[in-house]
JSON list of C-alpha atoms and ligand atoms in Angstrom, two decimals:
[
{"chain": "A", "resi": 49, "resn": "MET", "atom": "CA", "xyz": [0.00, 0.00, 0.00]},
{"chain": "A", "resi": 50, "resn": "LYS", "atom": "CA", "xyz": [1.36, 3.41, -0.94]},
{"chain": "A", "resi": 51, "resn": "LEU", "atom": "CA", "xyz": [0.79, 6.06, 1.73]},
{"chain": "A", "resi": 52, "resn": "LEU", "atom": "CA", "xyz": [1.64, 9.75, 1.52]},
{"chain": "A", "resi": 53, "resn": "LEU", "atom": "CA", "xyz": [2.56, 11.35, 4.85]},
{"chain": "A", "resi": 54, "resn": "THR", "atom": "CA", "xyz": [3.12, 15.11, 4.98]},
{"chain": "A", "resi": 55, "resn": "GLY", "atom": "CA", "xyz": [4.22, 17.61, 7.63]},
{"chain": "A", "resi": 56, "resn": "PHE", "atom": "CA", "xyz": [4.86, 21.35, 7.75]},
{"chain": "A", "resi": 57, "resn": "GLU", "atom": "CA", "xyz": [7.96, 23.47, 8.18]},
{"chain": "A", "resi": 58, "resn": "PRO", "atom": "CA", "xyz": [8.21, 25.61, 11.36]},
{"chain": "A", "resi": 59, "resn": "PHE", "atom": "CA", "xyz": [6.01, 28.72, 11.58]},
{"chain": "A", "resi": 60, "resn": "GLY", "atom": "CA", "xyz": [4.92, 31.46, 13.95]},
{"chain": "A", "resi": 61, "resn": "GLY", "atom": "CA", "xyz": [8.41, 32.22, 15.24]},
{"chain": "A", "resi": 62, "resn": "SER", "atom": "CA", "xyz": [9.23, 28.64, 16.28]},
{"chain": "A", "resi": 63, "resn": "SER", "atom": "CA", "xyz": [12.37, 26.98, 14.95]},
{"chain": "A", "resi": 64, "resn": "VAL", "atom": "CA", "xyz": [10.85, 23.47, 14.95]},
{"chain": "A", "resi": 65, "resn": "ASN", "atom": "CA", "xyz": [7.59, 21.80, 13.99]},
{"chain": "A", "resi": 66, "resn": "PRO", "atom": "CA", "xyz": [6.81, 18.33, 15.41]},
{"chain": "A", "resi": 67, "resn": "SER", "atom": "CA", "xyz": [5.08, 17.38, 12.16]},
{"chain": "A", "resi": 68, "resn": "GLU", "atom": "CA", "xyz": [8.27, 17.96, 10.18]},
{"chain": "A", "resi": 69, "resn": "GLN", "atom": "CA", "xyz": [10.29, 15.94, 12.68]},
{"chain": "A", "resi": 70, "resn": "VAL", "atom": "CA", "xyz": [7.80, 13.05, 12.62]},
{"chain": "A", "resi": 71, "resn": "VAL", "atom": "CA", "xyz": [7.82, 12.97, 8.82]},
{"chain": "A", "resi": 72, "resn": "ARG", "atom": "CA", "xyz": [11.61, 13.05, 8.62]},
{"chain": "A", "resi": 73, "resn": "ALA", "atom": "CA", "xyz": [11.98, 10.32, 11.28]},
{"chain": "A", "resi": 74, "resn": "LEU", "atom": "CA", "xyz": [9.38, 8.01, 9.73]},
{"chain": "A", "resi": 75, "resn": "ALA", "atom": "CA", "xyz": [10.76, 8.49, 6.19]},
{"chain": "A", "resi": 76, "resn": "ASP", "atom": "CA", "xyz": [13.76, 6.41, 7.26]},
{"chain": "A", "resi": 77, "resn": "GLN", "atom": "CA", "xyz": [11.67, 3.64, 8.82]},
{"chain": "A", "resi": 78, "resn": "THR", "atom": "CA", "xyz": [10.35, 0.47, 7.24]},
{"chain": "A", "resi": 79, "resn": "PHE", "atom": "CA", "xyz": [6.68, -0.45, 7.65]},
{"chain": "A", "resi": 80, "resn": "GLU", "atom": "CA", "xyz": [5.76, -3.92, 6.51]},
{"chain": "A", "resi": 81, "resn": "GLY", "atom": "CA", "xyz": [3.56, -3.82, 3.41]},
{"chain": "A", "resi": 82, "resn": "ILE", "atom": "CA", "xyz": [3.66, -0.01, 3.19]},
{"chain": "A", "resi": 83, "resn": "ALA", "atom": "CA", "xyz": [5.52, 2.15, 0.68]},
{"chain": "A", "resi": 84, "resn": "LEU", "atom": "CA", "xyz": [5.76, 5.41, 2.58]},
{"chain": "A", "resi": 85, "resn": "ARG", "atom": "CA", "xyz": [6.14, 8.64, 0.60]},
{"chain": "A", "resi": 86, "resn": "THR", "atom": "CA", "xyz": [6.77, 11.87, 2.50]},
{"chain": "A", "resi": 87, "resn": "ALA", "atom": "CA", "xyz": [6.76, 15.62, 1.94]},
{"chain": "A", "resi": 88, "resn": "VAL", "atom": "CA", "xyz": [7.36, 18.66, 4.15]},
{"chain": "A", "resi": 89, "resn": "LEU", "atom": "CA", "xyz": [5.10, 21.51, 3.04]},
{"chain": "A", "resi": 90, "resn": "PRO", "atom": "CA", "xyz": [5.87, 25.25, 3.24]},
{"chain": "A", "resi": 91, "resn": "VAL", "atom": "CA", "xyz": [3.72, 27.35, 5.56]},
{"chain": "A", "resi": 92, "resn": "ASP", "atom": "CA", "xyz": [2.52, 29.47, 2.68]},
{"chain": "A", "resi": 93, "resn": "ARG", "atom": "CA", "xyz": [-1.08, 30.06, 1.69]},
{"chain": "A", "resi": 94, "resn": "VAL", "atom": "CA", "xyz": [-0.47, 29.20, -1.99]},
{"chain": "A", "resi": 95, "resn": "ARG", "atom": "CA", "xyz": [2.59, 26.94, -2.05]},
{"chain": "A", "resi": 96, "resn": "GLY", "atom": "CA", "xyz": [1.47, 24.73, 0.90]},
{"chain": "A", "resi": 97, "resn": "PRO", "atom": "CA", "xyz": [-1.68, 23.33, -0.74]},
{"chain": "A", "resi": 98, "resn": "ALA", "atom": "CA", "xyz": [-0.06, 23.39, -4.22]},
{"chain": "A", "resi": 99, "resn": "GLU", "atom": "CA", "xyz": [2.87, 21.22, -3.07]},
{"chain": "A", "resi": 100, "resn": "LEU", "atom": "CA", "xyz": [0.46, 18.81, -1.34]},
{"chain": "A", "resi": 101, "resn": "ILE", "atom": "CA", "xyz": [-1.68, 18.36, -4.46]},
{"chain": "A", "resi": 102, "resn": "GLY", "atom": "CA", "xyz": [1.52, 18.07, -6.54]},
{"chain": "A", "resi": 103, "resn": "ALA", "atom": "CA", "xyz": [2.76, 15.28, -4.24]},
{"chain": "A", "resi": 104, "resn": "VAL", "atom": "CA", "xyz": [-0.59, 13.46, -4.57]},
{"chain": "A", "resi": 105, "resn": "GLN", "atom": "CA", "xyz": [-0.40, 13.71, -8.37]},
{"chain": "A", "resi": 106, "resn": "HIS", "atom": "CA", "xyz": [3.21, 12.56, -8.38]},
{"chain": "A", "resi": 107, "resn": "CYS", "atom": "CA", "xyz": [2.94, 9.67, -5.87]},
{"chain": "A", "resi": 108, "resn": "GLN", "atom": "CA", "xyz": [-0.60, 8.48, -6.67]},
{"chain": "A", "resi": 109, "resn": "PRO", "atom": "CA", "xyz": [-1.01, 7.29, -3.04]},
{"chain": "A", "resi": 110, "resn": "GLU", "atom": "CA", "xyz": [-3.73, 4.95, -1.80]},
{"chain": "A", "resi": 111, "resn": "ALA", "atom": "CA", "xyz": [-4.09, 6.97, 1.42]},
{"chain": "A", "resi": 112, "resn": "VAL", "atom": "CA", "xyz": [-2.96, 10.41, 2.62]},
{"chain": "A", "resi": 113, "resn": "ILE", "atom": "CA", "xyz": [-2.26, 11.58, 6.17]},
{"chain": "A", "resi": 114, "resn": "CYS", "atom": "CA", "xyz": [-1.29, 15.23, 6.62]},
{"chain": "A", "resi": 115, "resn": "LEU", "atom": "CA", "xyz": [0.28, 16.26, 9.91]},
{"chain": "A", "resi": 116, "resn": "GLY", "atom": "CA", "xyz": [0.59, 19.71, 11.47]},
{"chain": "A", "resi": 117, "resn": "GLU", "atom": "CA", "xyz": [1.27, 21.29, 14.82]},
{"chain": "A", "resi": 118, "resn": "ALA", "atom": "CA", "xyz": [-1.47, 22.70, 17.03]},
{"chain": "A", "resi": 119, "resn": "ALA", "atom": "CA", "xyz": [-0.53, 24.78, 20.06]},
{"chain": "A", "resi": 120, "resn": "ARG", "atom": "CA", "xyz": [-2.33, 23.92, 23.29]},
{"chain": "A", "resi": 121, "resn": "ARG", "atom": "CA", "xyz": [-3.47, 20.44, 22.21]},
{"chain": "A", "resi": 122, "resn": "ALA", "atom": "CA", "xyz": [-2.73, 17.88, 24.90]},
{"chain": "A", "resi": 123, "resn": "ALA", "atom": "CA", "xyz": [-3.30, 14.82, 22.69]},
{"chain": "A", "resi": 124, "resn": "ILE", "atom": "CA", "xyz": [-2.83, 13.73, 19.09]},
{"chain": "A", "resi": 125, "resn": "SER", "atom": "CA", "xyz": [-5.94, 15.19, 17.44]},
{"chain": "A", "resi": 126, "resn": "ILE", "atom": "CA", "xyz": [-7.55, 13.43, 14.50]},
{"chain": "A", "resi": 127, "resn": "GLU", "atom": "CA", "xyz": [-9.51, 16.02, 12.58]},
{"chain": "A", "resi": 128, "resn": "ARG", "atom": "CA", "xyz": [-12.99, 14.97, 11.47]},
{"chain": "A", "resi": 129, "resn": "VAL", "atom": "CA", "xyz": [-13.86, 17.99, 9.34]},
{"chain": "A", "resi": 130, "resn": "ALA", "atom": "CA", "xyz": [-12.35, 20.79, 7.24]},
{"chain": "A", "resi": 131, "resn": "ILE", "atom": "CA", "xyz": [-14.38, 23.97, 6.65]},
{"chain": "A", "resi": 132, "resn": "ASN", "atom": "CA", "xyz": [-14.38, 26.34, 3.67]},
{"chain": "A", "resi": 133, "resn": "LEU", "atom": "CA", "xyz": [-12.96, 29.30, 5.59]},
{"chain": "A", "resi": 134, "resn": "LEU", "atom": "CA", "xyz": [-9.64, 31.15, 5.72]},
{"chain": "A", "resi": 135, "resn": "ASP", "atom": "CA", "xyz": [-9.30, 33.27, 8.82]},
{"chain": "A", "resi": 136, "resn": "TYR", "atom": "CA", "xyz": [-5.62, 33.23, 9.70]},
{"chain": "A", "resi": 137, "resn": "ARG", "atom": "CA", "xyz": [-4.97, 34.17, 13.36]},
{"chain": "A", "resi": 138, "resn": "ILE", "atom": "CA", "xyz": [-1.31, 34.79, 12.42]},
{"chain": "A", "resi": 139, "resn": "ALA", "atom": "CA", "xyz": [0.48, 35.44, 9.13]},
{"chain": "A", "resi": 140, "resn": "ASP", "atom": "CA", "xyz": [1.91, 32.51, 7.17]},
{"chain": "A", "resi": 141, "resn": "ASN", "atom": "CA", "xyz": [5.69, 32.40, 6.58]},
{"chain": "A", "resi": 142, "resn": "SER", "atom": "CA", "xyz": [5.29, 34.69, 3.54]},
{"chain": "A", "resi": 143, "resn": "GLY", "atom": "CA", "xyz": [3.42, 37.37, 5.51]},
{"chain": "A", "resi": 144, "resn": "ASN", "atom": "CA", "xyz": [-0.12, 36.60, 4.24]},
{"chain": "A", "resi": 145, "resn": "GLN", "atom": "CA", "xyz": [-2.82, 37.01, 6.86]},
{"chain": "A", "resi": 146, "resn": "THR", "atom": "CA", "xyz": [-6.07, 36.18, 5.14]},
{"chain": "A", "resi": 147, "resn": "ARG", "atom": "CA", "xyz": [-9.29, 37.06, 6.97]},
{"chain": "A", "resi": 148, "resn": "ASP", "atom": "CA", "xyz": [-12.88, 35.94, 6.38]},
{"chain": "A", "resi": 149, "resn": "GLU", "atom": "CA", "xyz": [-12.41, 34.44, 2.90]},
{"chain": "A", "resi": 150, "resn": "SER", "atom": "CA", "xyz": [-13.56, 31.15, 1.40]},
{"chain": "A", "resi": 151, "resn": "ILE", "atom": "CA", "xyz": [-10.92, 28.61, 0.42]},
{"chain": "A", "resi": 152, "resn": "VAL", "atom": "CA", "xyz": [-12.94, 27.65, -2.65]},
{"chain": "A", "resi": 153, "resn": "PRO", "atom": "CA", "xyz": [-15.55, 30.35, -3.42]},
{"chain": "A", "resi": 154, "resn": "GLY", "atom": "CA", "xyz": [-18.88, 28.58, -3.95]},
{"chain": "A", "resi": 155, "resn": "GLY", "atom": "CA", "xyz": [-17.40, 25.25, -2.80]},
{"chain": "A", "resi": 156, "resn": "PRO", "atom": "CA", "xyz": [-19.03, 22.95, -0.23]},
{"chain": "A", "resi": 157, "resn": "ALA", "atom": "CA", "xyz": [-19.12, 24.38, 3.31]},
{"chain": "A", "resi": 158, "resn": "ALA", "atom": "CA", "xyz": [-17.14, 21.44, 4.64]},
{"chain": "A", "resi": 159, "resn": "PHE", "atom": "CA", "xyz": [-15.61, 18.05, 3.93]},
{"chain": "A", "resi": 160, "resn": "PHE", "atom": "CA", "xyz": [-15.42, 15.15, 6.37]},
{"chain": "A", "resi": 161, "resn": "ALA", "atom": "CA", "xyz": [-12.11, 13.29, 6.62]},
{"chain": "A", "resi": 162, "resn": "THR", "atom": "CA", "xyz": [-12.31, 10.07, 4.62]},
{"chain": "A", "resi": 163, "resn": "LEU", "atom": "CA", "xyz": [-9.78, 8.28, 6.82]},
{"chain": "A", "resi": 164, "resn": "PRO", "atom": "CA", "xyz": [-11.27, 5.74, 9.26]},
{"chain": "A", "resi": 165, "resn": "VAL", "atom": "CA", "xyz": [-10.89, 8.27, 12.08]},
{"chain": "A", "resi": 166, "resn": "ARG", "atom": "CA", "xyz": [-12.30, 6.12, 14.88]},
{"chain": "A", "resi": 167, "resn": "LYS", "atom": "CA", "xyz": [-10.03, 3.21, 13.97]},
{"chain": "A", "resi": 168, "resn": "LEU", "atom": "CA", "xyz": [-7.02, 5.51, 13.91]},
{"chain": "A", "resi": 169, "resn": "ALA", "atom": "CA", "xyz": [-7.90, 6.85, 17.36]},
{"chain": "A", "resi": 170, "resn": "ASP", "atom": "CA", "xyz": [-8.32, 3.30, 18.72]},
{"chain": "A", "resi": 171, "resn": "ALA", "atom": "CA", "xyz": [-4.95, 2.28, 17.24]},
{"chain": "A", "resi": 172, "resn": "ILE", "atom": "CA", "xyz": [-3.16, 5.28, 18.75]},
{"chain": "A", "resi": 173, "resn": "ARG", "atom": "CA", "xyz": [-4.79, 4.75, 22.14]},
{"chain": "A", "resi": 174, "resn": "GLY", "atom": "CA", "xyz": [-3.88, 1.07, 21.85]},
{"chain": "A", "resi": 175, "resn": "VAL", "atom": "CA", "xyz": [-0.16, 1.89, 21.94]},
{"chain": "A", "resi": 176, "resn": "GLY", "atom": "CA", "xyz": [-0.67, 4.03, 25.05]},
{"chain": "A", "resi": 177, "resn": "VAL", "atom": "CA", "xyz": [-0.67, 7.47, 23.42]},
{"chain": "A", "resi": 178, "resn": "PRO", "atom": "CA", "xyz": [-3.24, 10.19, 24.27]},
{"chain": "A", "resi": 179, "resn": "VAL", "atom": "CA", "xyz": [-5.56, 10.84, 21.31]},
{"chain": "A", "resi": 180, "resn": "GLU", "atom": "CA", "xyz": [-8.84, 12.62, 20.59]},
{"chain": "A", "resi": 181, "resn": "LEU", "atom": "CA", "xyz": [-11.22, 13.11, 17.68]},
{"chain": "A", "resi": 182, "resn": "SER", "atom": "CA", "xyz": [-11.35, 16.83, 16.93]},
{"chain": "A", "resi": 183, "resn": "LEU", "atom": "CA", "xyz": [-14.22, 18.82, 15.41]},
{"chain": "A", "resi": 184, "resn": "SER", "atom": "CA", "xyz": [-12.13, 21.77, 14.29]},
{"chain": "A", "resi": 185, "resn": "ALA", "atom": "CA", "xyz": [-8.83, 21.95, 12.42]},
{"chain": "A", "resi": 186, "resn": "GLY", "atom": "CA", "xyz": [-8.93, 25.74, 12.93]},
{"chain": "A", "resi": 187, "resn": "THR", "atom": "CA", "xyz": [-9.06, 28.31, 10.13]},
{"chain": "A", "resi": 188, "resn": "PHE", "atom": "CA", "xyz": [-5.35, 28.53, 9.31]},
{"chain": "A", "resi": 189, "resn": "LEU", "atom": "CA", "xyz": [-3.27, 26.54, 6.84]},
{"chain": "A", "resi": 190, "resn": "CYS", "atom": "CA", "xyz": [-3.87, 23.04, 8.27]},
{"chain": "A", "resi": 191, "resn": "ASN", "atom": "CA", "xyz": [-7.63, 23.35, 7.79]},
{"chain": "A", "resi": 192, "resn": "GLN", "atom": "CA", "xyz": [-6.93, 24.81, 4.34]},
{"chain": "A", "resi": 193, "resn": "VAL", "atom": "CA", "xyz": [-4.74, 21.95, 3.12]},
{"chain": "A", "resi": 194, "resn": "MET", "atom": "CA", "xyz": [-7.19, 19.40, 4.51]},
{"chain": "A", "resi": 195, "resn": "TYR", "atom": "CA", "xyz": [-10.06, 21.13, 2.69]},
{"chain": "A", "resi": 196, "resn": "GLU", "atom": "CA", "xyz": [-8.11, 21.52, -0.57]},
{"chain": "A", "resi": 197, "resn": "LEU", "atom": "CA", "xyz": [-6.97, 17.89, -0.47]},
{"chain": "A", "resi": 198, "resn": "LEU", "atom": "CA", "xyz": [-10.47, 16.51, 0.13]},
{"chain": "A", "resi": 199, "resn": "HIS", "atom": "CA", "xyz": [-11.90, 18.89, -2.47]},
{"chain": "A", "resi": 200, "resn": "TYR", "atom": "CA", "xyz": [-9.32, 17.76, -5.04]},
{"chain": "A", "resi": 201, "resn": "LEU", "atom": "CA", "xyz": [-9.96, 14.06, -4.35]},
{"chain": "A", "resi": 202, "resn": "ALA", "atom": "CA", "xyz": [-13.75, 14.53, -4.51]},
{"chain": "A", "resi": 203, "resn": "LEU", "atom": "CA", "xyz": [-13.58, 16.60, -7.71]},
{"chain": "A", "resi": 204, "resn": "ASN", "atom": "CA", "xyz": [-11.44, 13.99, -9.40]},
{"chain": "A", "resi": 205, "resn": "LYS", "atom": "CA", "xyz": [-13.51, 11.11, -8.01]},
{"chain": "A", "resi": 206, "resn": "LEU", "atom": "CA", "xyz": [-10.43, 9.57, -6.42]},
{"chain": "A", "resi": 207, "resn": "ASN", "atom": "CA", "xyz": [-11.37, 7.05, -3.75]},
{"chain": "A", "resi": 208, "resn": "VAL", "atom": "CA", "xyz": [-8.30, 7.77, -1.60]},
{"chain": "A", "resi": 209, "resn": "PRO", "atom": "CA", "xyz": [-8.83, 7.93, 2.17]},
{"chain": "A", "resi": 210, "resn": "ALA", "atom": "CA", "xyz": [-7.37, 11.22, 3.37]},
{"chain": "A", "resi": 211, "resn": "GLY", "atom": "CA", "xyz": [-7.36, 13.47, 6.37]},
{"chain": "A", "resi": 212, "resn": "PHE", "atom": "CA", "xyz": [-5.44, 15.57, 8.84]},
{"chain": "A", "resi": 213, "resn": "VAL", "atom": "CA", "xyz": [-3.88, 14.93, 12.24]},
{"chain": "A", "resi": 214, "resn": "HIS", "atom": "CA", "xyz": [-2.77, 17.73, 14.55]},
{"chain": "A", "resi": 215, "resn": "LEU", "atom": "CA", "xyz": [0.13, 17.12, 16.93]},
{"chain": "A", "resi": 216, "resn": "PRO", "atom": "CA", "xyz": [0.85, 18.80, 20.28]},
{"chain": "A", "resi": 217, "resn": "PRO", "atom": "CA", "xyz": [4.02, 20.94, 20.40]},
{"chain": "A", "resi": 218, "resn": "LEU", "atom": "CA", "xyz": [7.31, 19.36, 21.47]},
{"chain": "A", "resi": 219, "resn": "PRO", "atom": "CA", "xyz": [8.39, 19.92, 25.10]},
{"chain": "A", "resi": 220, "resn": "GLU", "atom": "CA", "xyz": [11.22, 22.26, 24.01]},
{"chain": "A", "resi": 221, "resn": "GLN", "atom": "CA", "xyz": [8.67, 24.56, 22.34]},
{"chain": "A", "resi": 222, "resn": "VAL", "atom": "CA", "xyz": [6.73, 25.21, 25.56]},
{"chain": "A", "resi": 223, "resn": "VAL", "atom": "CA", "xyz": [9.34, 24.87, 28.29]},
{"chain": "A", "resi": 224, "resn": "GLY", "atom": "CA", "xyz": [9.85, 28.65, 28.61]},
{"chain": "A", "resi": 225, "resn": "ASN", "atom": "CA", "xyz": [6.12, 29.54, 28.62]},
{"chain": "A", "resi": 226, "resn": "LEU", "atom": "CA", "xyz": [5.03, 31.68, 31.57]},
{"chain": "A", "resi": 227, "resn": "ILE", "atom": "CA", "xyz": [1.64, 29.97, 31.52]},
{"chain": "A", "resi": 228, "resn": "PRO", "atom": "CA", "xyz": [2.27, 26.23, 31.30]},
{"chain": "A", "resi": 229, "resn": "SER", "atom": "CA", "xyz": [0.84, 24.53, 28.21]},
{"chain": "A", "resi": 230, "resn": "PRO", "atom": "CA", "xyz": [0.74, 20.93, 26.99]},
{"chain": "A", "resi": 231, "resn": "SER", "atom": "CA", "xyz": [3.33, 19.14, 24.89]},
{"chain": "A", "resi": 232, "resn": "MET", "atom": "CA", "xyz": [4.20, 15.63, 23.75]},
{"chain": "A", "resi": 233, "resn": "SER", "atom": "CA", "xyz": [7.65, 14.10, 23.31]},
{"chain": "A", "resi": 234, "resn": "LEU", "atom": "CA", "xyz": [8.76, 13.22, 19.80]},
{"chain": "A", "resi": 235, "resn": "GLU", "atom": "CA", "xyz": [9.12, 9.59, 20.85]},
{"chain": "A", "resi": 236, "resn": "THR", "atom": "CA", "xyz": [5.50, 9.37, 22.05]},
{"chain": "A", "resi": 237, "resn": "THR", "atom": "CA", "xyz": [4.15, 11.18, 18.98]},
{"chain": "A", "resi": 238, "resn": "LEU", "atom": "CA", "xyz": [6.13, 8.84, 16.71]},
{"chain": "A", "resi": 239, "resn": "ARG", "atom": "CA", "xyz": [4.67, 5.80, 18.46]},
{"chain": "A", "resi": 240, "resn": "GLY", "atom": "CA", "xyz": [1.15, 7.13, 17.94]},
{"chain": "A", "resi": 241, "resn": "ILE", "atom": "CA", "xyz": [1.56, 8.08, 14.28]},
{"chain": "A", "resi": 242, "resn": "SER", "atom": "CA", "xyz": [3.30, 4.78, 13.49]},
{"chain": "A", "resi": 243, "resn": "ALA", "atom": "CA", "xyz": [0.30, 2.94, 14.95]},
{"chain": "A", "resi": 244, "resn": "ALA", "atom": "CA", "xyz": [-2.06, 5.09, 12.84]},
{"chain": "A", "resi": 245, "resn": "ILE", "atom": "CA", "xyz": [-0.11, 4.27, 9.67]},
{"chain": "A", "resi": 246, "resn": "CYS", "atom": "CA", "xyz": [-0.33, 0.53, 10.38]},
{"chain": "A", "resi": 247, "resn": "ALA", "atom": "CA", "xyz": [-4.07, 0.86, 11.14]},
{"chain": "A", "resi": 248, "resn": "ILE", "atom": "CA", "xyz": [-4.74, 2.54, 7.78]},
{"chain": "A", "resi": 249, "resn": "SER", "atom": "CA", "xyz": [-2.87, -0.18, 5.96]},
{"chain": "A", "resi": 250, "resn": "GLU", "atom": "CA", "xyz": [-4.83, -2.92, 7.78]},
{"chain": "A", "resi": 251, "resn": "ASN", "atom": "CA", "xyz": [-8.10, -1.10, 7.15]},
{"chain": "A", "resi": 252, "resn": "LEU", "atom": "CA", "xyz": [-7.38, -0.73, 3.44]},
{"chain": "A", "resi": 253, "resn": "SER", "atom": "CA", "xyz": [-6.56, -4.39, 3.11]},
{"chain": "A", "resi": 254, "resn": "THR", "atom": "CA", "xyz": [-10.01, -5.22, 4.55]},
{"chain": "A", "resi": 255, "resn": "LYS", "atom": "CA", "xyz": [-11.50, -2.67, 2.08]},
{"chain": "A", "resi": 256, "resn": "ASP", "atom": "CA", "xyz": [-13.49, -0.89, 4.77]},
{"chain": "A", "resi": 257, "resn": "THR", "atom": "CA", "xyz": [-12.87, 2.80, 4.13]},
{"chain": "A", "resi": 258, "resn": "LYS", "atom": "CA", "xyz": [-15.72, 4.25, 6.17]},
{"chain": "A", "resi": 259, "resn": "GLY", "atom": "CA", "xyz": [-14.74, 7.79, 7.20]},
{"chain": "A", "resi": 260, "resn": "HIS", "atom": "CA", "xyz": [-16.32, 10.03, 9.85]},
{"chain": "B", "resi": 194, "resn": "PCA", "atom": "N1", "xyz": [0.12, 24.08, 11.92]},
{"chain": "B", "resi": 194, "resn": "PCA", "atom": "C1", "xyz": [-0.62, 25.19, 11.37]},
{"chain": "B", "resi": 194, "resn": "PCA", "atom": "C2", "xyz": [-0.10, 25.35, 9.98]},
{"chain": "B", "resi": 194, "resn": "PCA", "atom": "C3", "xyz": [1.20, 24.62, 9.94]},
{"chain": "B", "resi": 194, "resn": "PCA", "atom": "C4", "xyz": [1.18, 23.76, 11.15]},
{"chain": "B", "resi": 194, "resn": "PCA", "atom": "O1", "xyz": [2.01, 22.88, 11.42]},
{"chain": "B", "resi": 194, "resn": "PCA", "atom": "C5", "xyz": [-2.13, 25.01, 11.50]},
{"chain": "B", "resi": 194, "resn": "PCA", "atom": "O2", "xyz": [-2.58, 24.39, 12.47]},
{"chain": "B", "resi": 194, "resn": "PCA", "atom": "O3", "xyz": [-2.88, 25.52, 10.67]}
]
């Protein structure tokens, strides 16, 4: 099974992004029965989604998991839905701060993830890693790439399970915070995402691709 796993470069003044580190670490690992393809996307309103769609066209994956960082999340968060709204709370790495715009004018209000989200959550919990199903991917770039990916797959009638998973920050990103906020070690996050990858592969081999 060919699976595309993506992360994002650092943004918002941080020098690291756990999603980039997870993608780079897992790119060197072998998963039985899985051909893993990886990409690290720029935090740029135009180039981020464009590079993701380009990677999908190039790799022709059978499943796609996009990863990103979410501040203040205490668990790996499997996103159930992407909404057709850009309302950036901070600027992207190119200085764009889009407010109150649609991602695809006239497009559907929302798309549900087509990954088997409940099974992924069970698999992550099964290896002892905190996980939740999330009802909002925000209104920044992660929601945007999830929406654009699901829109592209739907438009092209590609039956490829796809979705987005937000990761808590790494401990070194929050250690200096005056108000304490949650984090997760890279090792723990890697264990959870590895379990999710194996669960998708098992689910695809049983041909049950029920999403939300
Ligand atoms: N997180 C941001 C964009 C890049 C990332 O890793 C988000 O949650 O939208």
